[in-house]
Structures are given as C-alpha cells and as structure tokens.
Amino acid sequence: MEEEARKLLAEGIKKKLTSPGKGDLSTFPNGTKVVFHYRTSLCEGTVLDDSRTMGGRSKPMELILGKKFKLAVWERLVITMREGEVAEFTCDTKHTALYPLVSQSLRNISVGKDPLEGQRHCCGIAQIHSHHSLGHKDLDHLQANPQPLVFTIELLEVLPPGSFQLDVWAMTDEEKLSFVPQIHEEGNKLFKEGHISEARDKYYNGIACLKNLQIKEQPGDESWLKLDRMITTLLLNYCQCLLLEGQYYEVIEHCSSLLFKYENNVKALYKRAKAHAAVWNETEARADFAKLLELDPSLGPSVAKELKTMEERIRSKQKEEKGRYKDLFNYNTPPATATTG
C-alpha cells in the first residue's frame, strides 16, 4: 500500500484512505467494469458534483477500463481500491483539466439531456481554449482557472470482463452503429405492448448513440447525412411517445428542429400540429394541418378528424369560460341586507 501511495505521489496524486475495503485488490484487466460513487470538490471544500445527489437522484458512475474515458485519472484512482473502499484523492491540475467538460456531460445525463449538448465539434483540448460557456457558472470558472481537485470515491463493485452487457457509451463506434437497429426494434416492441416510457427511453438511447457518432463527422457529408436520417426516424418515434405522455411543448421543439432541416417531413408536421392543438395554439395547428393536406391529400380524413376534435375542445373551453365569467359578473344577485341585533 505504501509503495502504491509513493507511485501516486510521484504522479501528482495524494491518496487518503477513509474506509478500507474488503477482499483482495483486483488485477483490473482492460474491459473490467467499475461502479462507484464520487464527490468532486475544490481544495478549499466547495463541492462541484456528487453522484448521490446529481439530478435529484443517487446514481453511481460506471466505467469500463481501457475504453479511454475522457477523464483518465479516474481509472488510475479506482485501480488502487478494493470493493467497499472509500478514499479521498487530491489530484494535480494536469489530471483535472478536462473535468469541466466531463462534468457538463454527467450533469446533462442526470437530467435526461444529450451528454454532448453544448459541446462543439472539436476535441476536448480545443474546447478548453475556445472560451465558450458550458452552461454552468462553476464549470465556466473552473475551465478558465484550471486547478487541483479532490475526488472522494467509494468503490461499490468490480465486474470482470464478459460478466455484464456493455452500456452504449462504452461501445466502440462500430459496436454502436450495429447496436442501434437492435435498440430501435426493442423500442418498437415496447411501444406496441403499451410500455410507452420504456420505449421512449430506448429511442432516446438510440438518438444519443447516433449523435455521439455524428459529432465526429463533418456536417453535410454523406456519412453525417446518413446518421441524421437515422436520428430523424428515432426522434419521430420519441416524439410519438412524448405526445402520448402529454409532453406537448417538447414535441413542438423537437419537430420544429426537424422541420427546419426537412420542411416537408409529413410525420414531423403531423405530430407538431397535434401538439399545437393540445396546447390551444389554434393558429399554428391550423397552419400545420393545412400544409399537411398540401403535402399529402390522402391525409384528409385524419386531418378533418383532428380539426373536429380541436374545434370541439375550443368550443367546450369557451363555454366553460363564458359560464365562469357570467358567475363572476352576475349583477342580478340581490344585495345582502344589513340587520341589527
């Protein structure tokens, strides 16, 4: 243990054992999956991230060793630990420069966003020097002022290679590309069985997987366009789930982004029209339905049904509001009479 501590110190890492683990130290061959909780702090004590509370839930970090995770120092730290061990590692700036980008991705994931949202089409080092905002003041400050960080880690589980199914993020590009049709099919099956939220999660994972591949391509190139077409299909399925879950504004946002690129996409237009109708955007809904009929006249019966439903909802709402205002301004009610005791 003392020998390992000396090695770490020579590398700019100071380890402080908080609670010893159990059993023997694993050999940690490449492909090993490690599951751990982490808390990241500035040296003066300010906490930046905590996996037990991030996004309002407790979700441990999972790493596959040897997959070149952007924050390489985490791999270096966990291979010095036993299962159940808790330790505090103070790491020099050379190990923490990329932490703001890693933290941004982890924060995105914790709230259900694309882990790459807000990151430009360039490598991590280029992003560090690009001076654009990461969307979090503390991370912007850390990016502008690189400094040592303290990682408090609790190693929960060590799984040897072959004993678990790879998560999407841990796959190679080739594995991701071949996995997407499988996850798409699983989503479709869940949707047909009525498991809408589970299907939505499958589609979301497929989209995130493809976006991870797309960001490595030059926008407009054939490979980029091919991936974008695949993303579009999954995003439309994702929006169908959101429609059924009543997430209408998110549907409008996603479909509008699709229509900005593919203005004659009938499915995107139809879903956006339904979402507009659901949130009382009558003018926008009618405009989308009118364009739908121009693009595909065969949708006439479906559009007529949707318009009839919207109009009935509007009449019902107007009638309800009229009754409410009538009661509010009903001057025919006789005034109260004052009495004396």
CSV table of C-alpha atoms in Angstrom, one decimal:
chain,number,residue,atom,x,y,z
A,1,MET,CA,0.0,0.0,0.0
A,2,GLU,CA,2.9,2.4,0.9
A,3,GLU,CA,4.5,1.6,-2.5
A,4,GLU,CA,1.3,2.4,-4.3
A,5,ALA,CA,1.0,5.7,-2.4
A,6,ARG,CA,4.5,6.7,-3.4
A,7,LYS,CA,3.8,6.0,-7.0
A,8,LEU,CA,0.6,8.1,-6.8
A,9,LEU,CA,2.5,11.0,-5.2
A,10,ALA,CA,5.1,10.8,-8.0
A,11,GLU,CA,2.3,11.2,-10.5
A,12,GLY,CA,0.8,14.2,-8.7
A,13,ILE,CA,-1.9,12.3,-6.8
A,14,LYS,CA,-2.3,12.2,-3.0
A,15,LYS,CA,-4.5,9.4,-1.6
A,16,LYS,CA,-6.1,9.5,1.8
A,17,LEU,CA,-7.9,6.3,2.9
A,18,THR,CA,-11.2,7.0,4.6
A,19,SER,CA,-12.6,3.4,5.0
A,20,PRO,CA,-10.8,0.2,3.9
A,21,GLY,CA,-12.5,-2.2,1.5
A,22,LYS,CA,-12.8,-6.0,1.6
A,23,GLY,CA,-11.0,-8.8,-0.1
A,24,ASP,CA,-8.0,-8.8,-2.4
A,25,LEU,CA,-7.1,-6.0,-4.8
A,26,SER,CA,-8.4,-6.8,-8.3
A,27,THR,CA,-6.0,-7.0,-11.2
A,28,PHE,CA,-8.3,-4.8,-13.2
A,29,PRO,CA,-7.7,-6.1,-16.7
A,30,ASN,CA,-9.0,-4.0,-19.6
A,31,GLY,CA,-12.7,-4.5,-20.0
A,32,THR,CA,-13.4,-4.5,-16.3
A,33,LYS,CA,-16.5,-2.6,-15.2
A,34,VAL,CA,-16.1,-0.5,-12.1
A,35,VAL,CA,-19.1,1.0,-10.3
A,36,PHE,CA,-18.5,3.8,-7.9
A,37,HIS,CA,-19.9,6.9,-6.2
A,38,TYR,CA,-17.9,10.1,-6.4
A,39,ARG,CA,-17.9,13.6,-5.0
A,40,THR,CA,-15.8,16.3,-6.6
A,41,SER,CA,-14.6,19.3,-4.6
A,42,LEU,CA,-12.3,22.2,-4.9
A,43,CYS,CA,-9.3,22.1,-2.5
A,44,GLU,CA,-11.0,24.7,-0.2
A,45,GLY,CA,-14.0,22.4,0.2
A,46,THR,CA,-16.6,23.7,-2.3
A,47,VAL,CA,-18.5,20.7,-3.7
A,48,LEU,CA,-18.9,20.7,-7.5
A,49,ASP,CA,-20.6,17.4,-8.1
A,50,ASP,CA,-21.9,14.5,-6.1
A,51,SER,CA,-23.2,11.3,-7.8
A,52,ARG,CA,-25.5,10.7,-4.8
A,53,THR,CA,-27.5,13.9,-5.4
A,54,MET,CA,-26.8,14.9,-9.0
A,55,GLY,CA,-30.1,15.5,-10.9
A,56,GLY,CA,-32.1,14.9,-7.8
A,57,ARG,CA,-31.2,11.2,-7.6
A,58,SER,CA,-28.5,8.8,-6.5
A,59,LYS,CA,-26.8,7.2,-9.4
A,60,PRO,CA,-23.3,5.7,-9.3
A,61,MET,CA,-20.8,6.2,-12.0
A,62,GLU,CA,-19.9,3.2,-14.2
A,63,LEU,CA,-16.6,2.9,-16.2
A,64,ILE,CA,-15.2,0.3,-18.5
A,65,LEU,CA,-11.5,0.2,-18.0
A,66,GLY,CA,-9.4,0.6,-21.2
A,67,LYS,CA,-12.1,2.5,-23.1
A,68,LYS,CA,-10.2,5.8,-22.9
A,69,PHE,CA,-12.6,7.7,-20.8
A,70,LYS,CA,-12.0,11.4,-21.2
A,71,LEU,CA,-11.0,11.9,-17.5
A,72,ALA,CA,-8.2,9.3,-17.5
A,73,VAL,CA,-7.3,9.9,-13.9
A,74,TRP,CA,-10.5,8.2,-12.6
A,75,GLU,CA,-9.2,4.9,-14.0
A,76,ARG,CA,-5.9,5.5,-12.3
A,77,LEU,CA,-7.6,6.1,-9.0
A,78,VAL,CA,-10.0,3.1,-8.9
A,79,ILE,CA,-7.4,0.5,-9.7
A,80,THR,CA,-5.8,1.3,-6.4
A,81,MET,CA,-9.0,0.4,-4.5
A,82,ARG,CA,-10.8,-2.6,-3.1
A,83,GLU,CA,-14.5,-3.2,-3.3
A,84,GLY,CA,-16.2,-1.2,-0.5
A,85,GLU,CA,-13.3,1.1,0.0
A,86,VAL,CA,-13.7,4.9,0.4
A,87,ALA,CA,-10.8,7.1,-0.3
A,88,GLU,CA,-10.0,10.8,-1.0
A,89,PHE,CA,-7.7,11.7,-3.9
A,90,THR,CA,-6.2,15.1,-4.4
A,91,CYS,CA,-5.1,15.4,-8.0
A,92,ASP,CA,-2.8,18.0,-9.6
A,93,THR,CA,-4.1,20.3,-12.3
A,94,LYS,CA,-2.6,18.1,-15.1
A,95,HIS,CA,-5.1,15.4,-14.2
A,96,THR,CA,-8.2,17.7,-13.9
A,97,ALA,CA,-8.0,20.0,-17.0
A,98,LEU,CA,-10.8,18.1,-18.7
A,99,TYR,CA,-13.1,17.8,-15.7
A,100,PRO,CA,-15.4,20.8,-16.7
A,101,LEU,CA,-16.3,19.0,-19.9
A,102,VAL,CA,-16.8,15.7,-18.2
A,103,SER,CA,-18.9,17.3,-15.5
A,104,GLN,CA,-21.1,19.1,-18.1
A,105,SER,CA,-21.8,15.7,-19.8
A,106,LEU,CA,-22.6,14.0,-16.5
A,107,ARG,CA,-24.9,16.8,-15.5
A,108,ASN,CA,-26.7,16.6,-18.8
A,109,ILE,CA,-27.2,12.9,-18.4
A,110,SER,CA,-28.5,13.3,-14.9
A,111,VAL,CA,-31.4,15.4,-16.2
A,112,GLY,CA,-32.1,13.4,-19.3
A,113,LYS,CA,-30.3,15.6,-21.8
A,114,ASP,CA,-27.9,14.6,-24.6
A,115,PRO,CA,-24.5,14.2,-22.9
A,116,LEU,CA,-22.9,16.1,-25.8
A,117,GLU,CA,-25.3,19.0,-25.7
A,118,GLY,CA,-23.4,22.3,-25.7
A,119,GLN,CA,-20.1,20.8,-26.8
A,120,ARG,CA,-18.7,22.0,-30.1
A,121,HIS,CA,-17.4,19.9,-33.0
A,122,CYS,CA,-13.8,19.7,-31.7
A,123,CYS,CA,-11.6,17.8,-29.3
A,124,GLY,CA,-11.6,18.4,-25.6
A,125,ILE,CA,-8.4,20.4,-25.6
A,126,ALA,CA,-9.7,22.7,-28.3
A,127,GLN,CA,-12.9,23.2,-26.2
A,128,ILE,CA,-10.9,24.2,-23.2
A,129,HIS,CA,-9.3,27.1,-25.1
A,130,SER,CA,-12.4,28.1,-27.0
A,131,HIS,CA,-13.8,30.2,-24.1
A,132,HIS,CA,-17.5,29.3,-24.7
A,133,SER,CA,-19.9,28.8,-21.8
A,134,LEU,CA,-20.6,25.3,-20.6
A,135,GLY,CA,-23.9,26.5,-19.2
A,136,HIS,CA,-22.8,26.3,-15.5
A,137,LYS,CA,-21.0,29.2,-13.8
A,138,ASP,CA,-18.9,27.0,-11.6
A,139,LEU,CA,-17.7,24.9,-14.6
A,140,ASP,CA,-17.0,28.1,-16.6
A,141,HIS,CA,-14.9,29.4,-13.8
A,142,LEU,CA,-13.1,26.1,-13.4
A,143,GLN,CA,-12.4,25.9,-17.2
A,144,ALA,CA,-11.0,29.5,-17.1
A,145,ASN,CA,-9.0,28.7,-13.9
A,146,PRO,CA,-7.7,25.1,-14.0
A,147,GLN,CA,-6.7,23.9,-10.5
A,148,PRO,CA,-6.3,20.7,-8.4
A,149,LEU,CA,-9.4,18.9,-7.5
A,150,VAL,CA,-10.4,16.4,-4.7
A,151,PHE,CA,-12.2,13.3,-5.7
A,152,THR,CA,-13.8,11.3,-2.9
A,153,ILE,CA,-14.6,7.8,-4.3
A,154,GLU,CA,-16.5,4.8,-2.9
A,155,LEU,CA,-15.9,1.7,-5.0
A,156,LEU,CA,-19.1,-0.3,-5.0
A,157,GLU,CA,-18.5,-3.1,-7.5
A,158,VAL,CA,-15.8,-4.6,-9.7
A,159,LEU,CA,-17.1,-6.7,-12.6
A,160,PRO,CA,-14.7,-8.8,-14.7
A,161,PRO,CA,-14.8,-8.6,-18.5
A,162,GLY,CA,-17.6,-10.7,-20.0
A,163,SER,CA,-19.7,-10.8,-16.9
A,164,PHE,CA,-22.0,-7.9,-18.0
A,165,GLN,CA,-23.6,-6.3,-21.1
A,166,LEU,CA,-21.8,-3.2,-22.4
A,167,ASP,CA,-23.6,0.1,-22.0
A,168,VAL,CA,-24.0,2.1,-25.2
A,169,TRP,CA,-21.4,4.8,-24.1
A,170,ALA,CA,-18.8,2.1,-23.5
A,171,MET,CA,-19.1,0.6,-27.1
A,172,THR,CA,-16.8,1.3,-30.0
A,173,ASP,CA,-18.2,3.2,-32.9
A,174,GLU,CA,-18.7,0.0,-34.8
A,175,GLU,CA,-20.5,-1.6,-31.9
A,176,LYS,CA,-22.7,1.5,-31.5
A,177,LEU,CA,-23.7,1.5,-35.2
A,178,SER,CA,-24.6,-2.2,-35.2
A,179,PHE,CA,-26.5,-1.8,-31.9
A,180,VAL,CA,-28.8,1.0,-33.0
A,181,PRO,CA,-31.1,-1.3,-35.1
A,182,GLN,CA,-31.5,-3.6,-32.1
A,183,ILE,CA,-32.4,-0.8,-29.7
A,184,HIS,CA,-34.8,0.6,-32.3
A,185,GLU,CA,-36.5,-2.8,-32.6
A,186,GLU,CA,-36.7,-3.1,-28.8
A,187,GLY,CA,-38.3,0.3,-28.6
A,188,ASN,CA,-40.9,-0.6,-31.3
A,189,LYS,CA,-41.8,-3.8,-29.4
A,190,LEU,CA,-42.2,-2.0,-26.1
A,191,PHE,CA,-44.4,0.7,-27.8
A,192,LYS,CA,-46.7,-1.9,-29.4
A,193,GLU,CA,-47.0,-3.5,-25.9
A,194,GLY,CA,-48.1,-0.2,-24.4
A,195,HIS,CA,-44.9,0.4,-22.4
A,196,ILE,CA,-44.5,4.0,-23.6
A,197,SER,CA,-42.0,5.3,-21.1
A,198,GLU,CA,-39.7,2.3,-21.6
A,199,ALA,CA,-40.0,2.6,-25.4
A,200,ARG,CA,-39.2,6.4,-25.1
A,201,ASP,CA,-36.0,5.6,-23.2
A,202,LYS,CA,-34.9,3.1,-25.9
A,203,TYR,CA,-35.4,5.7,-28.6
A,204,TYR,CA,-33.6,8.3,-26.5
A,205,ASN,CA,-30.6,6.0,-26.0
A,206,GLY,CA,-30.5,5.3,-29.8
A,207,ILE,CA,-30.6,9.0,-30.5
A,208,ALA,CA,-27.8,9.7,-28.1
A,209,CYS,CA,-25.8,6.9,-29.5
A,210,LEU,CA,-26.1,8.2,-33.1
A,211,LYS,CA,-25.4,11.8,-32.1
A,212,ASN,CA,-22.2,10.6,-30.4
A,213,LEU,CA,-21.2,9.2,-33.8
A,214,GLN,CA,-22.5,12.1,-35.8
A,215,ILE,CA,-20.4,14.7,-33.9
A,216,LYS,CA,-17.3,13.0,-35.2
A,217,GLU,CA,-18.4,13.6,-38.8
A,218,GLN,CA,-18.3,16.8,-41.0
A,219,PRO,CA,-21.8,18.3,-41.2
A,220,GLY,CA,-23.2,17.8,-44.6
A,221,ASP,CA,-21.0,14.9,-45.6
A,222,GLU,CA,-22.8,11.7,-46.8
A,223,SER,CA,-21.9,9.9,-43.6
A,224,TRP,CA,-23.2,12.7,-41.5
A,225,LEU,CA,-26.5,12.8,-43.5
A,226,LYS,CA,-26.9,9.1,-43.2
A,227,LEU,CA,-26.7,9.3,-39.4
A,228,ASP,CA,-29.0,12.3,-39.4
A,229,ARG,CA,-31.7,10.3,-41.3
A,230,MET,CA,-31.4,7.5,-38.7
A,231,ILE,CA,-31.7,10.1,-35.9
A,232,THR,CA,-34.8,11.6,-37.6
A,233,THR,CA,-36.6,8.2,-37.6
A,234,LEU,CA,-35.8,7.6,-33.9
A,235,LEU,CA,-36.7,11.2,-32.9
A,236,LEU,CA,-40.1,10.9,-34.6
A,237,ASN,CA,-40.7,7.7,-32.6
A,238,TYR,CA,-39.5,9.5,-29.5
A,239,CYS,CA,-41.9,12.4,-30.1
A,240,GLN,CA,-44.8,9.9,-30.5
A,241,CYS,CA,-44.1,8.7,-27.0
A,242,LEU,CA,-43.9,12.3,-25.7
A,243,LEU,CA,-47.3,13.0,-27.4
A,244,LEU,CA,-48.9,10.1,-25.5
A,245,GLU,CA,-47.3,11.3,-22.3
A,246,GLY,CA,-48.6,14.8,-22.7
A,247,GLN,CA,-45.2,16.4,-23.2
A,248,TYR,CA,-46.5,18.7,-25.9
A,249,TYR,CA,-44.1,21.6,-25.8
A,250,GLU,CA,-41.1,19.2,-26.1
A,251,VAL,CA,-42.8,17.7,-29.1
A,252,ILE,CA,-43.2,21.1,-30.7
A,253,GLU,CA,-39.5,21.9,-30.0
A,254,HIS,CA,-38.2,18.6,-31.5
A,255,CYS,CA,-40.5,18.6,-34.5
A,256,SER,CA,-39.7,22.2,-35.2
A,257,SER,CA,-35.9,21.4,-35.3
A,258,LEU,CA,-36.6,18.6,-37.7
A,259,LEU,CA,-38.8,20.7,-39.9
A,260,PHE,CA,-36.1,23.4,-40.0
A,261,LYS,CA,-33.9,20.8,-41.8
A,262,TYR,CA,-36.6,18.8,-43.6
A,263,GLU,CA,-39.5,21.2,-44.1
A,264,ASN,CA,-41.7,18.7,-45.9
A,265,ASN,CA,-41.4,15.9,-43.3
A,266,VAL,CA,-45.1,14.9,-43.1
A,267,LYS,CA,-44.7,12.9,-39.8
A,268,ALA,CA,-42.9,15.8,-38.0
A,269,LEU,CA,-45.6,18.2,-39.3
A,270,TYR,CA,-48.4,15.9,-38.1
A,271,LYS,CA,-47.0,15.5,-34.7
A,272,ARG,CA,-46.3,19.2,-34.3
A,273,ALA,CA,-49.9,20.0,-35.4
A,274,LYS,CA,-51.3,17.7,-32.8
A,275,ALA,CA,-49.1,19.1,-30.1
A,276,HIS,CA,-50.1,22.7,-31.1
A,277,ALA,CA,-53.8,21.7,-30.9
A,278,ALA,CA,-53.3,20.1,-27.5
A,279,VAL,CA,-51.9,23.4,-26.0
A,280,TRP,CA,-54.5,25.7,-27.6
A,281,ASN,CA,-52.2,27.0,-30.3
A,282,GLU,CA,-55.1,27.1,-32.8
A,283,THR,CA,-53.5,29.3,-35.5
A,284,GLU,CA,-50.3,27.2,-35.5
A,285,ALA,CA,-52.2,24.0,-35.6
A,286,ARG,CA,-54.4,25.0,-38.5
A,287,ALA,CA,-51.3,26.2,-40.4
A,288,ASP,CA,-49.6,22.8,-39.9
A,289,PHE,CA,-52.7,20.8,-40.8
A,290,ALA,CA,-53.2,23.0,-44.0
A,291,LYS,CA,-49.7,22.3,-45.1
A,292,LEU,CA,-50.2,18.6,-44.3
A,293,LEU,CA,-53.0,18.5,-46.8
A,294,GLU,CA,-50.9,20.2,-49.4
A,295,LEU,CA,-48.1,17.6,-49.0
A,296,ASP,CA,-50.4,14.6,-48.7
A,297,PRO,CA,-54.1,15.0,-49.7
A,298,SER,CA,-54.7,11.4,-48.7
A,299,LEU,CA,-54.5,12.5,-45.0
A,300,GLY,CA,-57.7,14.5,-45.5
A,301,PRO,CA,-59.9,12.2,-43.3
A,302,SER,CA,-57.3,12.2,-40.5
A,303,VAL,CA,-56.8,15.9,-40.6
A,304,ALA,CA,-60.6,16.5,-40.6
A,305,LYS,CA,-60.9,14.3,-37.5
A,306,GLU,CA,-58.1,16.2,-35.7
A,307,LEU,CA,-59.6,19.6,-36.6
A,308,LYS,CA,-63.1,18.5,-35.5
A,309,THR,CA,-61.6,17.3,-32.1
A,310,MET,CA,-59.7,20.6,-31.7
A,311,GLU,CA,-62.8,22.7,-32.5
A,312,GLU,CA,-64.9,20.7,-30.1
A,313,ARG,CA,-62.3,21.3,-27.3
A,314,ILE,CA,-62.2,25.0,-28.2
A,315,ARG,CA,-66.0,25.4,-28.0
A,316,SER,CA,-66.1,23.5,-24.7
A,317,LYS,CA,-63.4,25.7,-23.3
A,318,GLN,CA,-65.1,28.9,-24.5
A,319,LYS,CA,-68.4,27.7,-23.0
A,320,GLU,CA,-66.7,26.9,-19.7
A,321,GLU,CA,-65.0,30.3,-19.6
A,322,LYS,CA,-68.2,32.1,-20.5
A,323,GLY,CA,-70.0,30.4,-17.6
A,324,ARG,CA,-67.2,31.3,-15.2
A,325,TYR,CA,-67.3,34.9,-16.2
A,326,LYS,CA,-71.1,35.0,-16.1
A,327,ASP,CA,-71.0,33.8,-12.4
A,328,LEU,CA,-68.2,36.3,-11.7
A,329,PHE,CA,-70.1,39.3,-13.0
A,330,ASN,CA,-73.6,38.3,-12.2
A,331,TYR,CA,-75.2,41.6,-11.1
A,332,ASN,CA,-78.7,40.2,-10.7
A,333,THR,CA,-77.8,38.6,-7.4
A,334,PRO,CA,-79.7,40.6,-4.7
A,335,PRO,CA,-77.5,42.6,-2.3
A,336,ALA,CA,-77.1,41.4,1.2
A,337,THR,CA,-79.4,43.2,3.8
A,338,ALA,CA,-77.9,44.6,6.9
A,339,THR,CA,-79.6,43.6,10.1
A,340,THR,CA,-79.2,44.8,13.7
A,341,GLY,CA,-79.4,42.6,16.7
